[in-house]
Every structure is written in structure tokens, then in C-alpha cells.
Coordinates of C-alpha atoms in Angstrom, one line a residue:
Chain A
X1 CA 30.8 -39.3 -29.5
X2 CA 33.8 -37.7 -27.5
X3 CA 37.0 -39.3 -27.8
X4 CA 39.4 -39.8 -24.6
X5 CA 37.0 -39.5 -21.8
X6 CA 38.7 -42.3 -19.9
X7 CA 42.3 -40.2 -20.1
X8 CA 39.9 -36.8 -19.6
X9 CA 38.6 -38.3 -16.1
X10 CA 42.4 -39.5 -15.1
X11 CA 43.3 -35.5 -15.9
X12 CA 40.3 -34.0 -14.0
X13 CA 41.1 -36.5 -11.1
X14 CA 45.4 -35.1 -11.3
X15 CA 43.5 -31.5 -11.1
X16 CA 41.1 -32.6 -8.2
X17 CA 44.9 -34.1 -6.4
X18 CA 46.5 -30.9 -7.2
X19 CA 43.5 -29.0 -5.2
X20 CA 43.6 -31.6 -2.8
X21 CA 47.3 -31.4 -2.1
X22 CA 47.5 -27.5 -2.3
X23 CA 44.9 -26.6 0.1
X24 CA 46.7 -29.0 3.0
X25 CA 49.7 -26.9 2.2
X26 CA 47.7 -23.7 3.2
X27 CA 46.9 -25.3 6.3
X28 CA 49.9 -26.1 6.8
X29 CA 51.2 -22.5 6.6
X30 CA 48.3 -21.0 8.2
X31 CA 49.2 -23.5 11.5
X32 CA 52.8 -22.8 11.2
X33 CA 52.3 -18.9 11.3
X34 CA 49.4 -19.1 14.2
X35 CA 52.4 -22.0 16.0
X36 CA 55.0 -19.6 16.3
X37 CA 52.9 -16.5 16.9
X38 CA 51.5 -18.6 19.9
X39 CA 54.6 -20.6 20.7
X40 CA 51.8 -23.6 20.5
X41 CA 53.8 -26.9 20.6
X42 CA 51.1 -29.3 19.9
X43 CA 49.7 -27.1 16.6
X44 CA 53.8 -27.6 15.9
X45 CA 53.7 -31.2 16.4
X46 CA 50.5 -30.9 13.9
X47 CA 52.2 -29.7 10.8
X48 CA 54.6 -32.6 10.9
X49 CA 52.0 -35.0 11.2
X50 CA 50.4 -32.8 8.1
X51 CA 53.9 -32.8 6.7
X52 CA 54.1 -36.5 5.8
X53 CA 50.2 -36.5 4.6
X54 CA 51.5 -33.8 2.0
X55 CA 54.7 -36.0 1.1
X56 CA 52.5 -39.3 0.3
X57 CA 50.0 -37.3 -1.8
X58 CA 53.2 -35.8 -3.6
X59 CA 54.1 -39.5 -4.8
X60 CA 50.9 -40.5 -5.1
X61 CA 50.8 -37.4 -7.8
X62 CA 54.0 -38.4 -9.3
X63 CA 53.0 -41.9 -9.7
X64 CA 49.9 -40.9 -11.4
X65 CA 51.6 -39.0 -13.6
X66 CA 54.6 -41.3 -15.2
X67 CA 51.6 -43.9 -15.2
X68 CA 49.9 -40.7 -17.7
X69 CA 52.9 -40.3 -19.5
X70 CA 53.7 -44.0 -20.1
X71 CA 50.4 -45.2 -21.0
X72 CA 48.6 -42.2 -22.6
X73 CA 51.5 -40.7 -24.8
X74 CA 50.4 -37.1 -23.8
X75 CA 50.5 -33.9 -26.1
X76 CA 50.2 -30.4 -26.7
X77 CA 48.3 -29.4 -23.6
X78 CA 48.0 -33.0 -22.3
X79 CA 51.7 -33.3 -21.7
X80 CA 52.0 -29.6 -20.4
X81 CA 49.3 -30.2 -17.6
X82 CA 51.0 -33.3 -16.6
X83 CA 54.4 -31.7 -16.7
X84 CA 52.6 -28.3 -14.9
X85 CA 51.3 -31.2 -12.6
X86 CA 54.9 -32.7 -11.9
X87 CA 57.2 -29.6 -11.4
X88 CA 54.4 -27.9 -9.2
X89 CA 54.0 -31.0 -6.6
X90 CA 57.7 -30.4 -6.2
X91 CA 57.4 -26.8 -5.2
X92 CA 54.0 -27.7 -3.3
X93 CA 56.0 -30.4 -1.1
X94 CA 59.1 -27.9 -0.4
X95 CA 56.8 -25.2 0.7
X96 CA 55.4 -27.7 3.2
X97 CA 58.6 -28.7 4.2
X98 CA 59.5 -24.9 5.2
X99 CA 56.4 -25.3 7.2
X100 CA 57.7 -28.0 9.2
X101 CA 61.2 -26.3 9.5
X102 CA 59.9 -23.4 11.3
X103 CA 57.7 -25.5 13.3
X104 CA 60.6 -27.1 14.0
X105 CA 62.4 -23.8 15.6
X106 CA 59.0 -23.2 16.7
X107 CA 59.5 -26.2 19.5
X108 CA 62.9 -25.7 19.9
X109 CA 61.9 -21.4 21.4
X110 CA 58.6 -22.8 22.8
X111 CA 59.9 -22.2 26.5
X112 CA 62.0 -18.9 25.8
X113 CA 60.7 -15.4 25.7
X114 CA 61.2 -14.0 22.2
X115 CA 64.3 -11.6 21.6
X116 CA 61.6 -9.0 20.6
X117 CA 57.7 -9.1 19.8
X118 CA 57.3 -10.7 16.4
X119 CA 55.8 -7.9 14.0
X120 CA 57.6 -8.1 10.7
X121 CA 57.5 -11.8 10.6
X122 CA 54.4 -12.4 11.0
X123 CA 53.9 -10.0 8.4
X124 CA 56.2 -11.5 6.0
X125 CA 54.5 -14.9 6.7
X126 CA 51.1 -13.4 5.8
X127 CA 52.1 -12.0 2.5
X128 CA 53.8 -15.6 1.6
X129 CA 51.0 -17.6 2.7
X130 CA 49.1 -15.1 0.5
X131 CA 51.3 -15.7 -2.1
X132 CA 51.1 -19.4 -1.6
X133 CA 47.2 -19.2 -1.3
X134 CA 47.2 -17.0 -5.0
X135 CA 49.2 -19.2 -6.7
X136 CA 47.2 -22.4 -6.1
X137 CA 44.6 -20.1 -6.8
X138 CA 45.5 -19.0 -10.2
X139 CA 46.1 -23.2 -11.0
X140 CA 42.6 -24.2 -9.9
X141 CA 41.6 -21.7 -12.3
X142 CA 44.4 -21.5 -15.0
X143 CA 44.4 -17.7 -14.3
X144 CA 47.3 -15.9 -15.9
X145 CA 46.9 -12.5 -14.9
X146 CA 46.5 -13.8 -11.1
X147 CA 49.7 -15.9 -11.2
X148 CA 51.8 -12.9 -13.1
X149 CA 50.4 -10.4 -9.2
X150 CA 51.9 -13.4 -7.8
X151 CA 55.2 -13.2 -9.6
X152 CA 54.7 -9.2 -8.9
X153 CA 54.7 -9.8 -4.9
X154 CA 57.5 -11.6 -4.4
X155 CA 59.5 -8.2 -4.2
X156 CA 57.5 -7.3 -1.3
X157 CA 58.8 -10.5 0.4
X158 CA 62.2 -10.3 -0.6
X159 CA 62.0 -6.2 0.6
X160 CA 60.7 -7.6 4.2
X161 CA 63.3 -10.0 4.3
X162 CA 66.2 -7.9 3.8
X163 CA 64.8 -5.5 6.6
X164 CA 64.7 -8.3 9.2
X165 CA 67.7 -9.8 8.4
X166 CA 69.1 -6.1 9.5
X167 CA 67.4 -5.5 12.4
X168 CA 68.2 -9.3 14.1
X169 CA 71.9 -8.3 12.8
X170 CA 71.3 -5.8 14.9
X171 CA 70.0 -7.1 18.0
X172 CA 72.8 -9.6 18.0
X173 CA 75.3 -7.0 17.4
X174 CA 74.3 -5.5 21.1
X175 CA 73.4 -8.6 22.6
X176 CA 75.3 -11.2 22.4
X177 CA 72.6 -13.4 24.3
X178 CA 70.3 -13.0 21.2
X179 CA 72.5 -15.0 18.8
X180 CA 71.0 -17.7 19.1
X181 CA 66.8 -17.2 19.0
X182 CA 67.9 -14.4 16.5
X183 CA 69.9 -16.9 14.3
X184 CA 66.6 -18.9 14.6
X185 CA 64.5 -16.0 13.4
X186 CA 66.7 -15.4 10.6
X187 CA 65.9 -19.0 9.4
X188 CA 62.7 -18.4 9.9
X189 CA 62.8 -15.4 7.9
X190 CA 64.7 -17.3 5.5
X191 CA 62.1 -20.5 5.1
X192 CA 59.7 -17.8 4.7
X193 CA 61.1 -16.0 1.7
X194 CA 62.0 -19.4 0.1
X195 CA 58.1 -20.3 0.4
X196 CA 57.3 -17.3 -1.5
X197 CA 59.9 -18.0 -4.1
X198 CA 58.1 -22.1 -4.6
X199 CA 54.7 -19.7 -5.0
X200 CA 56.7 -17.6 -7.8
X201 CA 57.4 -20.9 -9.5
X202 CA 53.9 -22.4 -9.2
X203 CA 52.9 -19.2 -10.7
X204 CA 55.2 -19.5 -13.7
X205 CA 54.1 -23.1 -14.6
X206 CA 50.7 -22.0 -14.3
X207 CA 51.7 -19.7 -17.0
X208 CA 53.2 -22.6 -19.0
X209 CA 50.7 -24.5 -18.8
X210 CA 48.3 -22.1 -20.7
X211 CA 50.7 -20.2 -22.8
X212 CA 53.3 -23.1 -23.3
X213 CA 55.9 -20.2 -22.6
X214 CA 57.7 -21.0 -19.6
X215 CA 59.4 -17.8 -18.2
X216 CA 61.0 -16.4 -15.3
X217 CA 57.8 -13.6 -14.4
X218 CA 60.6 -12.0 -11.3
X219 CA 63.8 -10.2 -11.5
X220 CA 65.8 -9.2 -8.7
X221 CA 68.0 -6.9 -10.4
X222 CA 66.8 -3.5 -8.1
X223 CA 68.1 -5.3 -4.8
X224 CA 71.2 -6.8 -6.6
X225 CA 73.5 -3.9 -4.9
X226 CA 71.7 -4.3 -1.1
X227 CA 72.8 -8.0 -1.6
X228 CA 76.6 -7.6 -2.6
X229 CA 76.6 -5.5 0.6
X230 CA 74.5 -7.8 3.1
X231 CA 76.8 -10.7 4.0
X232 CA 73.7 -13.0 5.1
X233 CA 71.8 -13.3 1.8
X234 CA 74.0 -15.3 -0.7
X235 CA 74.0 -14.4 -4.0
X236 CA 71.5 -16.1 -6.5
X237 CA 73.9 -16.4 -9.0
X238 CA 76.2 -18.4 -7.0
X239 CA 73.3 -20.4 -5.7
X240 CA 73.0 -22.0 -9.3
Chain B
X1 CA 45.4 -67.1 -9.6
X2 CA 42.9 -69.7 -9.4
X3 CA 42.0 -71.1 -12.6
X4 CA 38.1 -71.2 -11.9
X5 CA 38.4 -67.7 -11.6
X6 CA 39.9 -67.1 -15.4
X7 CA 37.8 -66.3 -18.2
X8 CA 40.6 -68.1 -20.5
X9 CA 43.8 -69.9 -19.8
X10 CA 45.9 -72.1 -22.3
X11 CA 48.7 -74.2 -21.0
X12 CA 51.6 -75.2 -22.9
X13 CA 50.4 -74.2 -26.2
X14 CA 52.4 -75.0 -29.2
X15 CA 51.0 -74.5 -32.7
X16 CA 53.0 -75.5 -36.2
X17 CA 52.3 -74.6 -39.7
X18 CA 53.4 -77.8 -41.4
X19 CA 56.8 -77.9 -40.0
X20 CA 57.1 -74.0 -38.6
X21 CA 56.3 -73.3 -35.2
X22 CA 54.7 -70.5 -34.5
X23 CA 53.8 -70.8 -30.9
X24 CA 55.6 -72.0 -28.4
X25 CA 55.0 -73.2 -25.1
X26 CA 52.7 -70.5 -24.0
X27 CA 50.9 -70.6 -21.0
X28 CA 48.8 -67.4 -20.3
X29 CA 45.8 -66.6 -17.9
X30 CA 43.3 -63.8 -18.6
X31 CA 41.5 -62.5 -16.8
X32 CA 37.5 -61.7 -16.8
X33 CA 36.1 -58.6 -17.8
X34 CA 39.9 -57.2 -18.3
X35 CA 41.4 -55.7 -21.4
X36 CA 44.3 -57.6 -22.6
X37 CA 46.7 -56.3 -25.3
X38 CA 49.1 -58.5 -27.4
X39 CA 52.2 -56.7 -28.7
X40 CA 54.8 -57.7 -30.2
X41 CA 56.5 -57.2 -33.9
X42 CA 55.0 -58.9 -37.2
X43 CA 55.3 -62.4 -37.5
X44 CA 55.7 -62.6 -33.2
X45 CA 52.5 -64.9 -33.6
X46 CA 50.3 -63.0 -31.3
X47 CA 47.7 -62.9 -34.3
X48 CA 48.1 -67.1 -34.9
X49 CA 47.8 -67.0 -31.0
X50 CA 44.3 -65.0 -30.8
X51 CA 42.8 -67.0 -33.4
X52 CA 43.5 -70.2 -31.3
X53 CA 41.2 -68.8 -28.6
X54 CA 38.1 -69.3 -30.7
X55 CA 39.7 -71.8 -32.9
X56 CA 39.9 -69.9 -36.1
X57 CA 42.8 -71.6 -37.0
X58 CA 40.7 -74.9 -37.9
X59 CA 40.1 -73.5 -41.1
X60 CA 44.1 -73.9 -42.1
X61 CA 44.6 -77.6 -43.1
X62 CA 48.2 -77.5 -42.1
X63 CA 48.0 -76.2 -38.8
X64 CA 48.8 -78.7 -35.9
X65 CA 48.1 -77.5 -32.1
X66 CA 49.1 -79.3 -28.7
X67 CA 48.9 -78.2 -25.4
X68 CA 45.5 -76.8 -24.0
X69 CA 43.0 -73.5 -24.3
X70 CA 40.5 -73.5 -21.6
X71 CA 37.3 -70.9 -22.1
X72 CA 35.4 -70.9 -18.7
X73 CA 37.6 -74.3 -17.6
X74 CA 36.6 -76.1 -20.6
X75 CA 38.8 -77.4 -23.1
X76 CA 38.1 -75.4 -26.4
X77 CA 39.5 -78.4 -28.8
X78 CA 37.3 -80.6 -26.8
X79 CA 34.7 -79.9 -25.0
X80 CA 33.2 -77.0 -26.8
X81 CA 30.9 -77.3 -30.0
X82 CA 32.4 -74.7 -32.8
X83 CA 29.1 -72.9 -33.4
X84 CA 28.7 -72.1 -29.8
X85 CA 32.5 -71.8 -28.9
X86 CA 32.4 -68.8 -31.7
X87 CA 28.8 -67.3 -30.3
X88 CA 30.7 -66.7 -27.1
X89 CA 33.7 -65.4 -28.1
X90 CA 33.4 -63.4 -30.4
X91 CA 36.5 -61.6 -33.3
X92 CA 36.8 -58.2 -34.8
X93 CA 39.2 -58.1 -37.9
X94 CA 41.7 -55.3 -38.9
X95 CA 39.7 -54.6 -42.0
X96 CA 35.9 -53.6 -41.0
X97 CA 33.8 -56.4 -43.0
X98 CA 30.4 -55.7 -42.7
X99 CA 27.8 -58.0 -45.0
X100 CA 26.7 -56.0 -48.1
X101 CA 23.4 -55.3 -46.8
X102 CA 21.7 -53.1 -44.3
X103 CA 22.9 -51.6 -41.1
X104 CA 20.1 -53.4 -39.4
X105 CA 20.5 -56.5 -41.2
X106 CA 24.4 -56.5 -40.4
X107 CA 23.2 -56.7 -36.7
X108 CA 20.6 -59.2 -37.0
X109 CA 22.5 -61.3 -38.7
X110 CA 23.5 -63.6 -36.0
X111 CA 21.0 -63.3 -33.8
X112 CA 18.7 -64.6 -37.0
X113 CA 21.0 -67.4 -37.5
X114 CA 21.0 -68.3 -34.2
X115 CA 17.4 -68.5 -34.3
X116 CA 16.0 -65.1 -33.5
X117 CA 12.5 -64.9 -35.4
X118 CA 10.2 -62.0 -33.6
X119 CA 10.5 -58.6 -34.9
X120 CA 10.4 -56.7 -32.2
X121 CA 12.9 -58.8 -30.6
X122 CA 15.3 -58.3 -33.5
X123 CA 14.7 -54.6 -33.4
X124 CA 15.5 -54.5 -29.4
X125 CA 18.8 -56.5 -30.4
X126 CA 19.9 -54.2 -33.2
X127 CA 19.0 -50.9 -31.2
X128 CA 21.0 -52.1 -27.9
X129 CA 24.1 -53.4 -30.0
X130 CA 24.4 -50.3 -32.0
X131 CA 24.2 -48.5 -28.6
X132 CA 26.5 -50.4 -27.1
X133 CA 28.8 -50.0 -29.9
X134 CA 28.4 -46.3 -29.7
X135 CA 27.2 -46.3 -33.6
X136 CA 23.4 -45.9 -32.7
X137 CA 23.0 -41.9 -32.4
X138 CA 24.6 -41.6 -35.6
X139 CA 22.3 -44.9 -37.7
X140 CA 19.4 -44.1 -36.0
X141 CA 17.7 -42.4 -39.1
X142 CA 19.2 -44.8 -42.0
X143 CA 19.3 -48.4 -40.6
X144 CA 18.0 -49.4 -43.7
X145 CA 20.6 -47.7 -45.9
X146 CA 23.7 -50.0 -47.1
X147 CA 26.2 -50.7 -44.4
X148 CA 28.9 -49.8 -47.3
X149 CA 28.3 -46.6 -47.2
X150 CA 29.1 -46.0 -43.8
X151 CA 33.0 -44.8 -43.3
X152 CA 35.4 -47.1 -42.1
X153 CA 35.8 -45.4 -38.7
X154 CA 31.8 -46.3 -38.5
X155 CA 31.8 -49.7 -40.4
X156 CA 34.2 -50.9 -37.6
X157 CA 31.7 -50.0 -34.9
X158 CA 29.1 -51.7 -37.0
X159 CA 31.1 -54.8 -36.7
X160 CA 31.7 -54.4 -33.4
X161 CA 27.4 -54.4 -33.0
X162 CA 27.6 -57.4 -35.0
X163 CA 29.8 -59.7 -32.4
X164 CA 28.0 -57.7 -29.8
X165 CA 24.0 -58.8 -31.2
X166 CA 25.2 -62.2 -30.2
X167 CA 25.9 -61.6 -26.5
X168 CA 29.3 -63.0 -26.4
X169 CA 31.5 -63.0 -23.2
X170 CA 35.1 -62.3 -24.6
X171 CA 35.3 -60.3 -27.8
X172 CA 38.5 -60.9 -29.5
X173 CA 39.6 -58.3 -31.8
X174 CA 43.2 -58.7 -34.0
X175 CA 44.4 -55.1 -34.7
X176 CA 40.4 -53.5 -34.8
X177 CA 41.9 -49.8 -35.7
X178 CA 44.7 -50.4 -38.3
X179 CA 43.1 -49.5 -40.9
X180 CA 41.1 -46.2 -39.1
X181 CA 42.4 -42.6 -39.0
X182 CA 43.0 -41.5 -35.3
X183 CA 39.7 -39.8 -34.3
X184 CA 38.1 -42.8 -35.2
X185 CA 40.9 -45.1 -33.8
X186 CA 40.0 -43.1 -30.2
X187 CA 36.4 -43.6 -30.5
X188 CA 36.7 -47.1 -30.9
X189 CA 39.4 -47.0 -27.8
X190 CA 36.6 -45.5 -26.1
X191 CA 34.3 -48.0 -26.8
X192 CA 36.4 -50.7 -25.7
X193 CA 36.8 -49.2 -22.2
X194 CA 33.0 -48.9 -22.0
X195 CA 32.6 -52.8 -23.2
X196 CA 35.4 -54.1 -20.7
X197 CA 32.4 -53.5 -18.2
X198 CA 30.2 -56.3 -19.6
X199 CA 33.0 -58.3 -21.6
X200 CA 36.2 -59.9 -21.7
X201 CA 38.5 -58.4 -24.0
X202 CA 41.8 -59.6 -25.6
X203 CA 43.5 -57.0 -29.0
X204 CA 46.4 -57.7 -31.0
X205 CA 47.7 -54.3 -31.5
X206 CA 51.3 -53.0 -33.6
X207 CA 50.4 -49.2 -31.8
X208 CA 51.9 -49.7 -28.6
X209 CA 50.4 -46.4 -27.6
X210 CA 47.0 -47.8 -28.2
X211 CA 48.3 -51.2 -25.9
X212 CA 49.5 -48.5 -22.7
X213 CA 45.6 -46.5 -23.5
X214 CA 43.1 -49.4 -23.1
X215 CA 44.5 -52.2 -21.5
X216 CA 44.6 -53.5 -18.5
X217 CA 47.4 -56.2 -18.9
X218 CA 49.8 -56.4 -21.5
X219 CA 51.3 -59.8 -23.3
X220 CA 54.6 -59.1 -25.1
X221 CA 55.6 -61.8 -27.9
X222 CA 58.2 -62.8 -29.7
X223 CA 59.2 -65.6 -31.8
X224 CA 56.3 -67.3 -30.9
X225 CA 57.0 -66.8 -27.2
X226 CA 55.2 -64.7 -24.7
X227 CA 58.6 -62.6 -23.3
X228 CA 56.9 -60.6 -21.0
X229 CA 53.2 -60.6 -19.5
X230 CA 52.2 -58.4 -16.3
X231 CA 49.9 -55.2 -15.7
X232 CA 50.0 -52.7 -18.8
X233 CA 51.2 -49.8 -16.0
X234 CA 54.3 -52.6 -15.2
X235 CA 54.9 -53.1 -19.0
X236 CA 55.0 -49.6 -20.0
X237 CA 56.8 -48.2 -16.7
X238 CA 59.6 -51.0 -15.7
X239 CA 59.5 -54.1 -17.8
X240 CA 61.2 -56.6 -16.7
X241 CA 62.7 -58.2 -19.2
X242 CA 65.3 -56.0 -21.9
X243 CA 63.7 -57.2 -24.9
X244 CA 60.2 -55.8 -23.6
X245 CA 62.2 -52.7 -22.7
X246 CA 63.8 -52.5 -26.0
X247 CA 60.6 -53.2 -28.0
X248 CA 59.0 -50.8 -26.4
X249 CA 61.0 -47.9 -26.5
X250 CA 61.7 -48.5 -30.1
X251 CA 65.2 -50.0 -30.0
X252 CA 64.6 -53.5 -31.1
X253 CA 66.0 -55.0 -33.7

């Protein structure tokens, strides 16, 4: 007879909530991009209603799992899913809350004209709402090599960033009257790169989770120097 | 809760050996068709308090007991015959003790006693209990073959059958997986979760992991006194009290 099946089904059930709670959160992205793109105030109003769904599964999830740990003395992979289960909510939950930021902003510019026609952001939301998608992706399925392309990506990201942090620097430097939708943009920009980087670290704990070797799978060393000399991106270091 | 709707309740229940008290005051209701764990370190009485429930502590001449234990709002000291009292609720010991004969005979045991004649009747008894205790895939072929030769993981299951050929309602079992190594301690975890369906369940268990597994609600002793009762996620998450806490987490003492 097999042992555990009662603590099996709880597991399967954490997965099923992790699914669950991960594809709302790509919703929530894919509204939040199409939002701004359309300056659509009610799809806005949407992903904070979606917001708070995300936020009660995110306890719910936490809940279940101190219940796991207290009553079912997890270990080996047992207490590694569970831990996967709790640190990955907590990125899952932020990325939605970046959603809700920009739509935020997105309701605050929904009666101006944008500074310029949005091209690179959009852009830059697409490849973090890929990364977002992948990541969730390579936990359904446990897939290392999958998470590890999404670790790879995040450069890309980070790369697109950089370049439209410059060009709104720009725009504001000969228009004053941009300042402050361009400020706006460049949170935007900046909620945008921090969802890739919560997609980087659902990717690593994927990785933990099968190979119990928890690692940091991105390095930022190439663009260290273009950050000493760009005075809008702090320095990760000093972040910590 | 309403009482009419408890499987078991005892109200201020003391119990003495000669002049040592080994309960004290304890009023606990449980619940049907629950698991119920009592923890608690050795010489807590949560043993001496299990036994009261199907009055095994009859057999000790110096035992005295006040207070009440109802089973199904009867009163166990008096208003229950002892034969019947122990049909219904049935016990599982630490050490599995099946008869020296069997595996079939083991099961039929009671149901013989308890008057079963017909064969075939007997042989739908045995084949349901065995299956119900999770034993019968692995029997099947030798249920004539000594029940001592089973290992221990599998002799506890065949007890298990035993108290389950009878049809009780609450099965009480005092530490059933002491003495089993921990694949077969799990199986028989298993099994309990399956039989909460149909029964009533109370353990005594010194694995507190094994308490936070199976059960539904935990009852922590000490001294004779329940400290702490409330729902097994409660117990094992927040307890209220700082002796639970400390007992739990290892501390005590």
C-alpha cells in the first residue's frame, strides 16, 4: 500500500494553488500592458479588483503551508516544495502588485496624450510578461532548463530598461512639460524590470526545488559600468 | 457543542490508584467520526485516561473513578453492559497481539464469540475487515498460515481487522505504532485516515509528529490534567497555553 497519500493530496492541491494563483497573475499583466497601451480605465480598475483576489490566494497559500510544516514535519523534497511554495507566492504577489502600480499611473495619464508613442515599453512589458509566463511555466512542470532561459532573459530586460530610462531623460531634458508623464513612464519602466527580476527568482526556486541548490542563475556584472554612470538606476549593491 | 451530538464526553473525571491520582477533573468532548490524539509525556495519564473510555481499568482492583464518561449520552459505569460497551469501542495496543492462530481465525474471533456461526458470513467478515485494515491484498493467499508469522508492521494491521470484525463505532488505540519501524508506522497512519470515515477514533501517541499527521484534534496532558485541548492545526501552530508550547517544541522539562 502507499504511504502518505493524505499529505500527497495536500501537496498536489499546494501545486494546483500555485497554478491557480500564477495564471491570475498573467492576467493580470496581460490587462495591465493592453490598460496602458489603450489608456482603458475600467480594464485599470480590473487589475485592482484582480489585485486583491491574488493577495487572499497568497495567504490562503501561506496558511496552507505553516499548517504543512507544523503538522506533517516535511523533508528532503517535501520541505523544499513547501519552501519553493512559500518564497515563490511572495514573488507571485509583488509581480501583481507592479501590475496594479502601473495601472495605477495608467488612470492617473488616462486623459493626457502620451509624451511619445509607447514602443519600447510595450516591448519591455512583453518580454517580462514572457518571462513571468516561463517561469510559472518551468514550476508547473519542474523544468530546469526552462527556468535557467528565464534567468538568461532578464538581461534583455535590464538592456531595454536602461535605453528608456535614456531616452525619457531625454525628452525631459528638452521639455520641461514632459517631467512629469515621463517621470511616470520611468516608473513604469521601472515596475516592469522589477517584474522580470520576481520571474528570475521564481525561476531560481524552481531550480531549488529540483536540485536543492539554490543559486543566483543572473549576473549583472557587463552593465555594472552603464550603472555607475546612469544616475536613475541605483546600484544593487547598495540596494541590499 | 451539544452533547447529543458527541460520540464521547466525560465530565469531571477523576481516577485514583489507591491513594494516587492520576486523573484529574477532566472534562473532554469528542467528537464523531474525528481523530483525536492524546499527547503528553509518560506518566501524564493520557493512557489511564483512554482505558476509562471502554472501562479497561475495571480489571485494576485499586483503581477508584468519580465523575462521568458518557458513550452516545449513556453513562459507561452505568448504563452500559461491559461485553457490549467493549464490542462498540473497540482498543489497539502498543504491542500487536494477535491470538496464536490463523490470520482468518484472528478476525473471526469476535464475530464467533459474538455469535457469528455461517461460514460464508464469517468469510464476508474476515475479507471486508482485512480490507478495511489495508492487510487483505497482502493475506489474501495465506489466511490460513499462523498470524505469528506475519511482521509486526502487518500483525498490527491484523489487529486492527480484529476490533474492526466486530463493527465498533470508536476504535481506541494507546500508542498502535511504538513498536513499528516508520514505513510501517505511515501505513498504519494511512489507515487511520481512511477509518476516520466510518469510525470514531481517539490515539495516545509519544510521536508528536504522528499527533500534527492524523488528527483532527489534539488533547495535551499533564499531571493528570488536560492543559490544552483545541483543533490539531491550533495545537501545532499557536497553542495557547506555554506548557503546550513548550512540550511541543521540545523544551519541557
Amino acid at each position: 500500500m502507499v504511504t502518505r497519500h493524505f499529505f500527497d493530496k495536500e501537496l498536489d492541491d499546494l501545486h494546483l494553488d500555485l497554478i491557480k494563483m500564477g495564471s491570475l497573475v498573467e492576467e493580470s499583466i496581460e490587462n495591465t500592458i493592453l490598460a496602458l497601451k489603450k489608456q482603458d480605465v475600467e480594464l485599470a480598475r480590473k487589475i485592482f479588483k484582480n489585485d486583491d483576489v491574488i493577495d487572499d490566494m497568497e495567504s490562503k497559500i501561506e496558511r496552507n503551508c505553516f499548517n504543512l510544516i507544523a503538522r506533517q514535519s516535511p523533508l528532503a523534497k517535501d520541505l523544499r516544495t513547501i519552501s519553493t511554495a512559500l518564497k515563490i507566492i511572495t514573488d507571485m504577489e509583488r509581480i501583481a502588485d507592479h501590475s496594479a502600480d502601473i495601472a495605477e499611473i495608467t488612470i492617473r495619464m488616462a486623459n493626457e496624450k502620451y509624451i511619445k508613442p509607447l514602443i519600447d515599453i510595450p516591448k519591455m512589458a512583453e518580454l517580462a510578461k514572457i518571462m513571468v509566463n516561463k517561469s510559472i511555466d518551468a514550476y508547473i512542470r519542474q523544468d530546469v532548463e526552462l527556468a535557467q532561459k528565464v534567468c538568461d532573459s532578464d538581461d534583455e530586460v535590464d538592456d531595454l530598461f536602461h535605453k528608456i530610462i535614456l531616452e525619457l531623460t531625454n525628452i525631459m531634458k528638452n521639455d520641461p512639460q514632459t517631467i512629469e508623464q515621463a517621470t511616470n513612464f520611468m516608473f513604469i519602466a521601472k515596475y516592469l524590470e522589477r517584474m522580470a527580476d520576481h520571474a528570475t527568482n521564481i525561476s531560481e526556486w524552481v531550480v531549488y526545488n529540483v536540485t536543492g541548490e539554490h543559486e543566483h542563475l543572473t549576473r549583472h556584472m557587463d552593465h555594472r559600468d552603464d550603472r555607475i554612470h546612469n544616475p536613475f538606476i541605483i546600484d544593487e549593491d547598495s540596494e541590499k | 457543542m451539544d452533547t447529543a451530538e458527541l460520540k464521547i464526553y466525560t465530565r469531571n473525571l477523576d481516577l485514583f490508584y489507591g491513594d494516587v491520582q492520576a486523573l484529574k477533573n477532566i472534562s473532554i468532548d469528542i467528537e464523531e467520526k474525528r481523530v483525536t490524539a492524546l499527547i503528553g509525556p509518560s506518566g501524564c495519564g493520557k493512557s489511564t485516561f483512554l482505558k476509562t473510555l471502554n472501562r479497561m481499568n475495571d480489571l485494576i482492583a485499586s483503581v477508584r473513578i468519580q465523575g462521568e464518561v458518557f458513550f452516545d449520552n449513556l453513562n459507561v459505569y452505568e448504563q452500559y453492559d461491559i461485553v457490549e460497551l467493549r464490542k462498540r469501542v473497540g482498543m489497539v495496543f502498543q504491542k500487536p497481539n494477535p491470538f496464536p492462530m490463523s490470520i482468518y481465525d484472528n478476525v473471526a474471533y469476535g464475530p464467533r464469540i459474538h455469535g457469528v456461526k455461517s461460514k460464508s458470513v464469517l468469510d464476508e467478515i474476515v475479507e471486508k475487515s482485512l480490507q478495511n485494515a489495508a492487510l487483505w491484498d497482502e493475506v489474501k493467499d495465506r489466511l490460513k498460515q499462523n498470524a505469528m508469522g506475519l511482521s509486526g508492521g502487518q500483525q498490527q494491521r491484523l489487529c486492527i481487522a480484529r476490533v474492526l470484525a466486530v463493527e465498533p463505532e470508536v476504535v481506541l488505540m494507546d500508542e498502535p505504532t511504538s513498536a513499528l519501524d516508520p514505513i510501517s508506522t505511515l501505513k498504519i497512519e494511512d489507515l487511520i485516515d481512511e477509518l476516520k470515515e466510518k469510525y470514531t477514533i481517539i490515539i495516545v501517541t509519544h510521536n508528536m509528529q504522528q499527533a500534527g499527521r492524523i488528527s483532527d484534534k489534539t488533547a495535551f496532558f499533564l499531571h493528570g490534567e488536560i492543559v490544552e485541548y483545541d483543533y490539531t492545526e491550533k495545537i501545532f501552530s499557536k497553542p495557547s497555553d506555554k506548557r503546550t508550547e513548550d512540550y511541543i517544541t521540545g523544551r519541557f522539562g
